mmCIF file of C-alpha atoms and ligand atoms in Angstrom:
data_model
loop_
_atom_site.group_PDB
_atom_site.id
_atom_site.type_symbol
_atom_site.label_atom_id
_atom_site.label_comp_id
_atom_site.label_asym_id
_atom_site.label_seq_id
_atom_site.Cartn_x
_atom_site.Cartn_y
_atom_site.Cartn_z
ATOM 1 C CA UNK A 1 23.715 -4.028 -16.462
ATOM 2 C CA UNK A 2 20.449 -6.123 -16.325
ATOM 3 C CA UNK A 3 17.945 -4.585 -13.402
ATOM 4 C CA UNK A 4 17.175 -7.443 -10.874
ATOM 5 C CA UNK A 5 13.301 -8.939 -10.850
ATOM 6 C CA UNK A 6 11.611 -10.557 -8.355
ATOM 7 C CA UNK A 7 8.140 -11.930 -8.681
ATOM 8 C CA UNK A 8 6.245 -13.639 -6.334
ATOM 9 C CA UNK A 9 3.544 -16.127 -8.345
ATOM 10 C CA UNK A 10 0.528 -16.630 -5.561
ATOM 11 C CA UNK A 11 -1.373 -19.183 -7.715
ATOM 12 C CA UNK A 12 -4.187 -20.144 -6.585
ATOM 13 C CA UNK A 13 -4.218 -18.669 -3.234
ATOM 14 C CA UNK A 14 -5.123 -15.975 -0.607
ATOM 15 C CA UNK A 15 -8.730 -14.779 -1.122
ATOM 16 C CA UNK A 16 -9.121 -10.800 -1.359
ATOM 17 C CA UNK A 17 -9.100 -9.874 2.010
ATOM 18 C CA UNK A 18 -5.560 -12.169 2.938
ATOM 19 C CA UNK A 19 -4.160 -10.783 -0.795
ATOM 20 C CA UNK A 20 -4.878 -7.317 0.711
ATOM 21 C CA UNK A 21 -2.914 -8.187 4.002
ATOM 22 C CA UNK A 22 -0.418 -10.044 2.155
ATOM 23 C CA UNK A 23 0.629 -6.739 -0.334
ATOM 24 C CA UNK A 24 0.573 -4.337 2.614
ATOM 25 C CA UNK A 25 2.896 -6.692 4.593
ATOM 26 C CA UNK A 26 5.027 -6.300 1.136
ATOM 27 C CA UNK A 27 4.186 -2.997 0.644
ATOM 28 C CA UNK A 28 5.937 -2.050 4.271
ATOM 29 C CA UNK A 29 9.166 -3.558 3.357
ATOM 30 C CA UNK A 30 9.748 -2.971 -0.212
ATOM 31 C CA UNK A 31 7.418 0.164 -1.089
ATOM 32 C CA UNK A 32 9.924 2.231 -2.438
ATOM 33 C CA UNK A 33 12.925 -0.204 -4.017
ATOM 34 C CA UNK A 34 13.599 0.632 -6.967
ATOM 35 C CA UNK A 35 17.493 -0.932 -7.603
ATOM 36 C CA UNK A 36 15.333 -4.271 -7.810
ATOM 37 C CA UNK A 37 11.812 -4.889 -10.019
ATOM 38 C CA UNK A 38 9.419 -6.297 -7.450
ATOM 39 C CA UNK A 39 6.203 -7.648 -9.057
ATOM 40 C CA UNK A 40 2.984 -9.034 -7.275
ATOM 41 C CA UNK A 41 1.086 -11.837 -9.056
ATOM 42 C CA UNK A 42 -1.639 -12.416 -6.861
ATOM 43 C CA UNK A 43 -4.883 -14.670 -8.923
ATOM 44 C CA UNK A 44 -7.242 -12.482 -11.083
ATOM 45 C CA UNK A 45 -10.026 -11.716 -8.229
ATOM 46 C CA UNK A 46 -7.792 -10.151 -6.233
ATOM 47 C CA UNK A 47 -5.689 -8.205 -8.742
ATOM 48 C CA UNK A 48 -8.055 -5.003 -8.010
ATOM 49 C CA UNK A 49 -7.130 -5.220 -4.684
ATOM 50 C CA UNK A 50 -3.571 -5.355 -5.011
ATOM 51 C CA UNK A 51 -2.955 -3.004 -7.743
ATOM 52 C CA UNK A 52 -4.821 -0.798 -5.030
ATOM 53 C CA UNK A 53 -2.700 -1.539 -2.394
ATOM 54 C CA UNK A 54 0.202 -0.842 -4.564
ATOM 55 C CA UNK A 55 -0.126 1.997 -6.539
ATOM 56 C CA UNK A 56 1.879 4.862 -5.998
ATOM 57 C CA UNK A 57 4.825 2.721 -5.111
ATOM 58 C CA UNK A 58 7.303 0.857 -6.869
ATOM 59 C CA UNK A 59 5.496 -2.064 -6.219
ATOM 60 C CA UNK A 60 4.101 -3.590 -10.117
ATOM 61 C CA UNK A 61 1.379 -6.509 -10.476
ATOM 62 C CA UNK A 62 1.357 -9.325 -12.959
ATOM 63 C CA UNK A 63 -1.261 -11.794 -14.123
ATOM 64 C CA UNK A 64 -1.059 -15.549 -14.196
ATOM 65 C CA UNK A 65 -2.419 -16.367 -17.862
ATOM 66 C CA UNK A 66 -3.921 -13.932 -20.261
ATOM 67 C CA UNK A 67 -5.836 -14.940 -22.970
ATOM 68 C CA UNK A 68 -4.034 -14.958 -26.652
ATOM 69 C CA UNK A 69 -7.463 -13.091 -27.990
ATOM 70 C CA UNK A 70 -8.956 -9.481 -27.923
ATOM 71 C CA UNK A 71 -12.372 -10.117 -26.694
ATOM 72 C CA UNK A 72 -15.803 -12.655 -27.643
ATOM 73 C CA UNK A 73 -16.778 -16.053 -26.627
ATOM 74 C CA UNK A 74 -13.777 -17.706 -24.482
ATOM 75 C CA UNK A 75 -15.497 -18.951 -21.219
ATOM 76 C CA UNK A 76 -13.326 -18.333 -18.658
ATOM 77 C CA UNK A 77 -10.663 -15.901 -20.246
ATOM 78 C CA UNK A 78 -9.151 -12.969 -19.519
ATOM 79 C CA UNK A 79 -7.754 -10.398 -21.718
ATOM 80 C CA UNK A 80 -5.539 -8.124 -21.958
ATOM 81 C CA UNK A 81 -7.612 -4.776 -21.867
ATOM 82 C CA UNK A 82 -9.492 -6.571 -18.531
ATOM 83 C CA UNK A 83 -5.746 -6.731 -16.969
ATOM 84 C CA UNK A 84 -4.508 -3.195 -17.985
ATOM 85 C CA UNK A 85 -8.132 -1.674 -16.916
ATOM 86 C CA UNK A 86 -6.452 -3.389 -12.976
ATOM 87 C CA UNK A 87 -2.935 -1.818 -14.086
ATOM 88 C CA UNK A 88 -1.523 -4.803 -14.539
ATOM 89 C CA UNK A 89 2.092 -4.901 -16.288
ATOM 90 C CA UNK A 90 3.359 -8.319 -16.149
ATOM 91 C CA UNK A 91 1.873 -11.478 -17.106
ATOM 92 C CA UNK A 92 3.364 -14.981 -16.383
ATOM 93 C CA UNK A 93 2.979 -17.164 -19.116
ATOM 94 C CA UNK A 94 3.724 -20.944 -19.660
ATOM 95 C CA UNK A 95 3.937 -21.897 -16.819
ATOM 96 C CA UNK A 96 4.433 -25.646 -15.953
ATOM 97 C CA UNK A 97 1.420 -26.203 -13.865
ATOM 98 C CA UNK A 98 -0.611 -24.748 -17.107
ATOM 99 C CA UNK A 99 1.856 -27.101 -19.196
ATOM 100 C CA UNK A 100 0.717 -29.953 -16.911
ATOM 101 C CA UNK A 101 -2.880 -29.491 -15.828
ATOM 102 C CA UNK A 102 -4.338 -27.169 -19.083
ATOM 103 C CA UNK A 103 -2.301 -28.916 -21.746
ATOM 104 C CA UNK A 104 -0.915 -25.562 -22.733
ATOM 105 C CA UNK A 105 1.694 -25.924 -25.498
ATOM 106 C CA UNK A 106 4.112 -23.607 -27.107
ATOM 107 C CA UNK A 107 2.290 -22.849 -29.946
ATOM 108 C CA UNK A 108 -0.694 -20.976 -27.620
ATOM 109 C CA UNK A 109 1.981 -19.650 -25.248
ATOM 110 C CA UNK A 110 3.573 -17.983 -27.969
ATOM 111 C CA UNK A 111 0.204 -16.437 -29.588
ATOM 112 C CA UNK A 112 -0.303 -15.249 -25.790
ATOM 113 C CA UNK A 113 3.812 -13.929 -25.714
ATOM 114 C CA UNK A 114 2.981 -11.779 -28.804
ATOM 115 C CA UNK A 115 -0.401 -10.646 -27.728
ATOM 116 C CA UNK A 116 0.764 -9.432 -24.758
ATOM 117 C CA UNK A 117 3.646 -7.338 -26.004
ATOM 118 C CA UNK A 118 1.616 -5.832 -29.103
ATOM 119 C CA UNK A 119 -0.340 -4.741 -26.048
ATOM 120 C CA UNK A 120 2.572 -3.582 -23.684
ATOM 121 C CA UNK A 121 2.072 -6.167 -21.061
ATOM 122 C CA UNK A 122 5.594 -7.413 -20.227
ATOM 123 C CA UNK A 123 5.130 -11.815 -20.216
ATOM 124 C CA UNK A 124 7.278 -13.779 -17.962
ATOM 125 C CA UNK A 125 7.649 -16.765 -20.318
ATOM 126 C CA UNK A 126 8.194 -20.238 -17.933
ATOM 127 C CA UNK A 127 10.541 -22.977 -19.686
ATOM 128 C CA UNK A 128 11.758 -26.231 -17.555
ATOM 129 C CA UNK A 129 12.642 -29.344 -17.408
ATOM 130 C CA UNK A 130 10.560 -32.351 -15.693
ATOM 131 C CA UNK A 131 13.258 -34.665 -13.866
ATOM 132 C CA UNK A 132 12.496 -37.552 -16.095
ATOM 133 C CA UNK A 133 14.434 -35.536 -19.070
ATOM 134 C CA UNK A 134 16.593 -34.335 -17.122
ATOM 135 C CA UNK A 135 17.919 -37.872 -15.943
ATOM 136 C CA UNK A 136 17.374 -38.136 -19.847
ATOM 137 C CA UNK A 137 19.877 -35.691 -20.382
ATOM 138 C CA UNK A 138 17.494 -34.085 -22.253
ATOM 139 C CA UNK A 139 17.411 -30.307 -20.435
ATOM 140 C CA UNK A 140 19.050 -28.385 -23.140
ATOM 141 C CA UNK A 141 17.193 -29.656 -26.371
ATOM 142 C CA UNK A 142 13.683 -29.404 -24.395
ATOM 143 C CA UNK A 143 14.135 -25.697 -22.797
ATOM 144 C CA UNK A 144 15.922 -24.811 -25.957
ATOM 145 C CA UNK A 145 12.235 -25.841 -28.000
ATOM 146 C CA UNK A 146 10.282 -23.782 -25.328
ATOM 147 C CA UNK A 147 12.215 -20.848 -26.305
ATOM 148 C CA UNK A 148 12.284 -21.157 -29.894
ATOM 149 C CA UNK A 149 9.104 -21.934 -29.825
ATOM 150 C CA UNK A 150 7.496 -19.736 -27.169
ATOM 151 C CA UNK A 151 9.365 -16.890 -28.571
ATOM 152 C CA UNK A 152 8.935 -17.207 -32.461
ATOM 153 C CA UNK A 153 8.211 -13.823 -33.903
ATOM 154 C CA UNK A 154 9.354 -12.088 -31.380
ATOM 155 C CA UNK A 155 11.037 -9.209 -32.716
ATOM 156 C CA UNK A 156 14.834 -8.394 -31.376
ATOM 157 C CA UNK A 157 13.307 -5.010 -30.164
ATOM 158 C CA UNK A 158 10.869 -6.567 -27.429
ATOM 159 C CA UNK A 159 13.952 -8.636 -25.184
ATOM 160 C CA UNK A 160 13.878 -5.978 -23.365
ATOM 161 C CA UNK A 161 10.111 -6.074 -22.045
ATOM 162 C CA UNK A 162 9.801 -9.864 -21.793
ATOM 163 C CA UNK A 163 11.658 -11.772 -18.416
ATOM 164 C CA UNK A 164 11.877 -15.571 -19.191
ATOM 165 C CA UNK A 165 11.786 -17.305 -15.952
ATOM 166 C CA UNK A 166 13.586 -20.869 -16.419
ATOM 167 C CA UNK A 167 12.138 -23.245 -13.977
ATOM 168 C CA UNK A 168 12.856 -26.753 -13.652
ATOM 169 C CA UNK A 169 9.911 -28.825 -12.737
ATOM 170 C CA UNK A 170 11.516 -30.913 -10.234
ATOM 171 C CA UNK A 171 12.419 -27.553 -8.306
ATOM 172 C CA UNK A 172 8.691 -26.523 -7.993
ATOM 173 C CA UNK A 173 7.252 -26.507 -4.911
ATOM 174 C CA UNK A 174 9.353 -29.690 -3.919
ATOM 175 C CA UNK A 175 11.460 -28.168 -1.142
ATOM 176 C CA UNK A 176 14.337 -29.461 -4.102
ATOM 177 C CA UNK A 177 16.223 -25.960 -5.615
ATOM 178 C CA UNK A 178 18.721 -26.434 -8.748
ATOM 179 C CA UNK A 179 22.455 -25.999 -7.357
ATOM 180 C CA UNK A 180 23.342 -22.105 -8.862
ATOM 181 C CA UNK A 181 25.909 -23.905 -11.038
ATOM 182 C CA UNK A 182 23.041 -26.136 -12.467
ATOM 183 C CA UNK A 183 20.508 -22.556 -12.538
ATOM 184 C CA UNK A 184 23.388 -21.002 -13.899
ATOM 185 C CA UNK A 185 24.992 -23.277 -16.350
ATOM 186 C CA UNK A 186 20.958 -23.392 -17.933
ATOM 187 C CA UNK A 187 20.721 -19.695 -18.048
ATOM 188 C CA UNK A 188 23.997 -19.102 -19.577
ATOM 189 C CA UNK A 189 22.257 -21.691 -22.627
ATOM 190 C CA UNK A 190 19.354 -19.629 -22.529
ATOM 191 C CA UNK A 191 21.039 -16.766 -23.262
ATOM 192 C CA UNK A 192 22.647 -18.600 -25.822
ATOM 193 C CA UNK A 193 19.677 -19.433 -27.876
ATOM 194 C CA UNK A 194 18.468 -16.563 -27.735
ATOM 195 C CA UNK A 195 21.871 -15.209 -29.414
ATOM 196 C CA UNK A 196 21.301 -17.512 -32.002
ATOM 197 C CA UNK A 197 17.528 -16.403 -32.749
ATOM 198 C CA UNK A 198 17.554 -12.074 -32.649
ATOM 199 C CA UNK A 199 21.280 -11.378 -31.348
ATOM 200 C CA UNK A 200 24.183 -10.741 -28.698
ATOM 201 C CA UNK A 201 22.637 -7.449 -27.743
ATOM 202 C CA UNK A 202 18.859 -8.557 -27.233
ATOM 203 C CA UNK A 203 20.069 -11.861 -25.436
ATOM 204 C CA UNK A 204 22.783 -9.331 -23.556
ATOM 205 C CA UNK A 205 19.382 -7.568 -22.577
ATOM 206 C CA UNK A 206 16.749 -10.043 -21.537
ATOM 207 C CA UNK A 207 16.218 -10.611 -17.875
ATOM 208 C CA UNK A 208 16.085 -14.669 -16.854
ATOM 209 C CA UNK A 209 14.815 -15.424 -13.882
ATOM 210 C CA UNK A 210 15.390 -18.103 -12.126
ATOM 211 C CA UNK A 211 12.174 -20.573 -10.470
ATOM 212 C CA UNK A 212 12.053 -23.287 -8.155
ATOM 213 C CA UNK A 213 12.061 -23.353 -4.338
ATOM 214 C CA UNK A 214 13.648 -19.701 -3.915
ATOM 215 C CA UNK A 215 14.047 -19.190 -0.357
ATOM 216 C CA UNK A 216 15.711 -16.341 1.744
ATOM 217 C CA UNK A 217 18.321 -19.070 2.705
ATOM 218 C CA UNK A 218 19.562 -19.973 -1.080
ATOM 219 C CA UNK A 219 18.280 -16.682 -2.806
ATOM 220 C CA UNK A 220 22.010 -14.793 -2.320
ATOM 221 C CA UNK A 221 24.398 -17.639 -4.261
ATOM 222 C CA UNK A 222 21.810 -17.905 -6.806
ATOM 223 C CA UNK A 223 21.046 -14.839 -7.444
ATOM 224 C CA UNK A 224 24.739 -13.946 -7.652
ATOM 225 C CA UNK A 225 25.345 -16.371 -10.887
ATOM 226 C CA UNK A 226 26.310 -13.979 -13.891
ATOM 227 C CA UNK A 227 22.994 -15.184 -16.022
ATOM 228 C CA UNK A 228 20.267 -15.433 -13.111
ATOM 229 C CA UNK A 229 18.479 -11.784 -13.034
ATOM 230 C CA UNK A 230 16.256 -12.086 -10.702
ATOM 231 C CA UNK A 231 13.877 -15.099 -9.200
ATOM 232 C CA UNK A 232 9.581 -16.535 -9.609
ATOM 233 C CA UNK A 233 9.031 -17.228 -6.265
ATOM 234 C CA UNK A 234 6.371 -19.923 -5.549
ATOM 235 C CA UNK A 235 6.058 -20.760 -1.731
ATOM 236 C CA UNK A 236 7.935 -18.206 -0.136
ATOM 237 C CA UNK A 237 6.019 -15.303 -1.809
ATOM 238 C CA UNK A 238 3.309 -16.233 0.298
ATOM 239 C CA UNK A 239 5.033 -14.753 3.440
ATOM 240 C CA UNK A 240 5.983 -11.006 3.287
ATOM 241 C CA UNK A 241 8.900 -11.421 4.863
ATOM 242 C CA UNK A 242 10.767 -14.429 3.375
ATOM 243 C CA UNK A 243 9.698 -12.112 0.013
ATOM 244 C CA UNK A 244 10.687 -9.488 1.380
ATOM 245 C CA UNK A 245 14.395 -11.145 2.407
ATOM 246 C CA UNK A 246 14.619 -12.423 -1.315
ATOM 247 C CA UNK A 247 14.711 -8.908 -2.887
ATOM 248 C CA UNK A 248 17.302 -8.227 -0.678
ATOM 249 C CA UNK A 249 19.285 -10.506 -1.514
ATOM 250 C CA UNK A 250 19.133 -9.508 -5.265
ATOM 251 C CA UNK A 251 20.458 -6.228 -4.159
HETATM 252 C C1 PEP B 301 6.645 -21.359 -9.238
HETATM 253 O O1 PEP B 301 5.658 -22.054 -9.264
HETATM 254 O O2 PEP B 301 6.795 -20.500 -10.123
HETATM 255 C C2 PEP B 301 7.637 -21.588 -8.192
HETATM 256 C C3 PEP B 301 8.864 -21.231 -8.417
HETATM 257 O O3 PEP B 301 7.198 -22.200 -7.046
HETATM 258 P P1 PEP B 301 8.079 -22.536 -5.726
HETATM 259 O O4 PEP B 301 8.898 -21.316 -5.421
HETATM 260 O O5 PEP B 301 7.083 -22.826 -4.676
HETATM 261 O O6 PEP B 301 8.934 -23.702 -6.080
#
């Protein structure tokens, strides 16, 4: 039985002080859940702050891009010993607005994927569609490169640190959520691939989350789809409350 995950991805919002206010509005609700993981990813000047605010509950933080290096001349990187020094434990990676805006491809996503596990940070590795291919009918063979791709290398062994978080574009931030037979029916291929790449009992293992427009309102039905194991919440993790309604409904 695959544990439930719920992260909420901030982006690039709150400043310290409404991060701080955020998390303990969180913290109140959901400080000691454990039948669901609940992970904070608030932007990297406020992950001292959180992980603060957090620790010594059940309550884990996650970064929003890590560098695919150790250390030396990256302006404007972040590595991993810089996240871990904050207790950070989850890093989203591949995201589409990084696919979009940074011309991130799978080839650096995937140095990043491995880096981060070698280093026991636990990615969240994004995949989607944009609408275009999927009026293309083109859904399957596109998320299906993203994970072969993203995930090359990675040994059977590690499915059960990394969370893939499948995420059509068109669903992001768009008010427009994937129908949980459409989540489901893509998550069910995921799962699929990933059979075909390390095996039925690493893809039986790996949590895939489901992204796009995840509100209190449609959380329950998608959350209850066989394949969807939990949900990256965009607008609604801004709000303790609607976060706080969307783990429940993955209970
Ligand atoms: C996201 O960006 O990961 C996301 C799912 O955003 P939203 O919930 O706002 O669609």
């Amino acid at each position: 039985m695959r544990k439930k995950i719920i992260a909420g991805n901030w982006k690039m919002n709150k400043t310290i002080g409404e991060a701080v206010e955020l998390a303990n509005g969180i913290k109140l609700d959901l400080a000691a859940c454990t039948e669901v993981d609940v992970v904070l990813c608030p932007p990297f000047t406020a992950l001292k702050s959180v992980s603060d605010v957090v620790s010594e509950t059940q309550i884990a933080v996650g970064a929003q891009n890590m560098s695919s290096e150790d250390e030396g001349a990256y302006t404007g990187e972040i590595c991993h010993t810089m996240l871990k020094e904050l207790f950070v434990r989850y890093v989203i990676l591949g995201h589409s607005e990084r696919r979009e805006y940074y011309k991130e491809n799978d080839f650096w996503i995937n140095k990043k994927v491995l880096k981060a596990l070698e280093k026991n940070l636990r990615p969240i590795l994004c995949v989607g569609e944009t609408l275009a291919q999927r009026e293309a009918n083109e859904t399957e063979k596109v998320v299906e490169v993203q994970i072969r791709e993203g995930l090359k290398d990675v040994p059977a062994s590690a499915y059960t640190e990394l969370v893939i978080a499948y995420e059509p574009v068109w669903a992001i931030g768009t008010g427009k959520t994937a129908t949980a037979e459409q989540a489901q029916e893509v998550h069910a291929f995921i799962r699929g691939v990933v059979k075909d790449m390390v095996g039925a009992e690493a893809a039986n293992a790996v949590r895939i989350q489901y992204g796009g427009s995840m509100k209190p309102a449609n959380a329950e039905e998608l959350l209850s789809q066989p394949d969807i194991d939990g949900g990256l919440i965009g607008g609604a993790a801004l709000d303790a409350t609607s976060f706080a309604a969307i783990v429940k409904a993955a209970l």
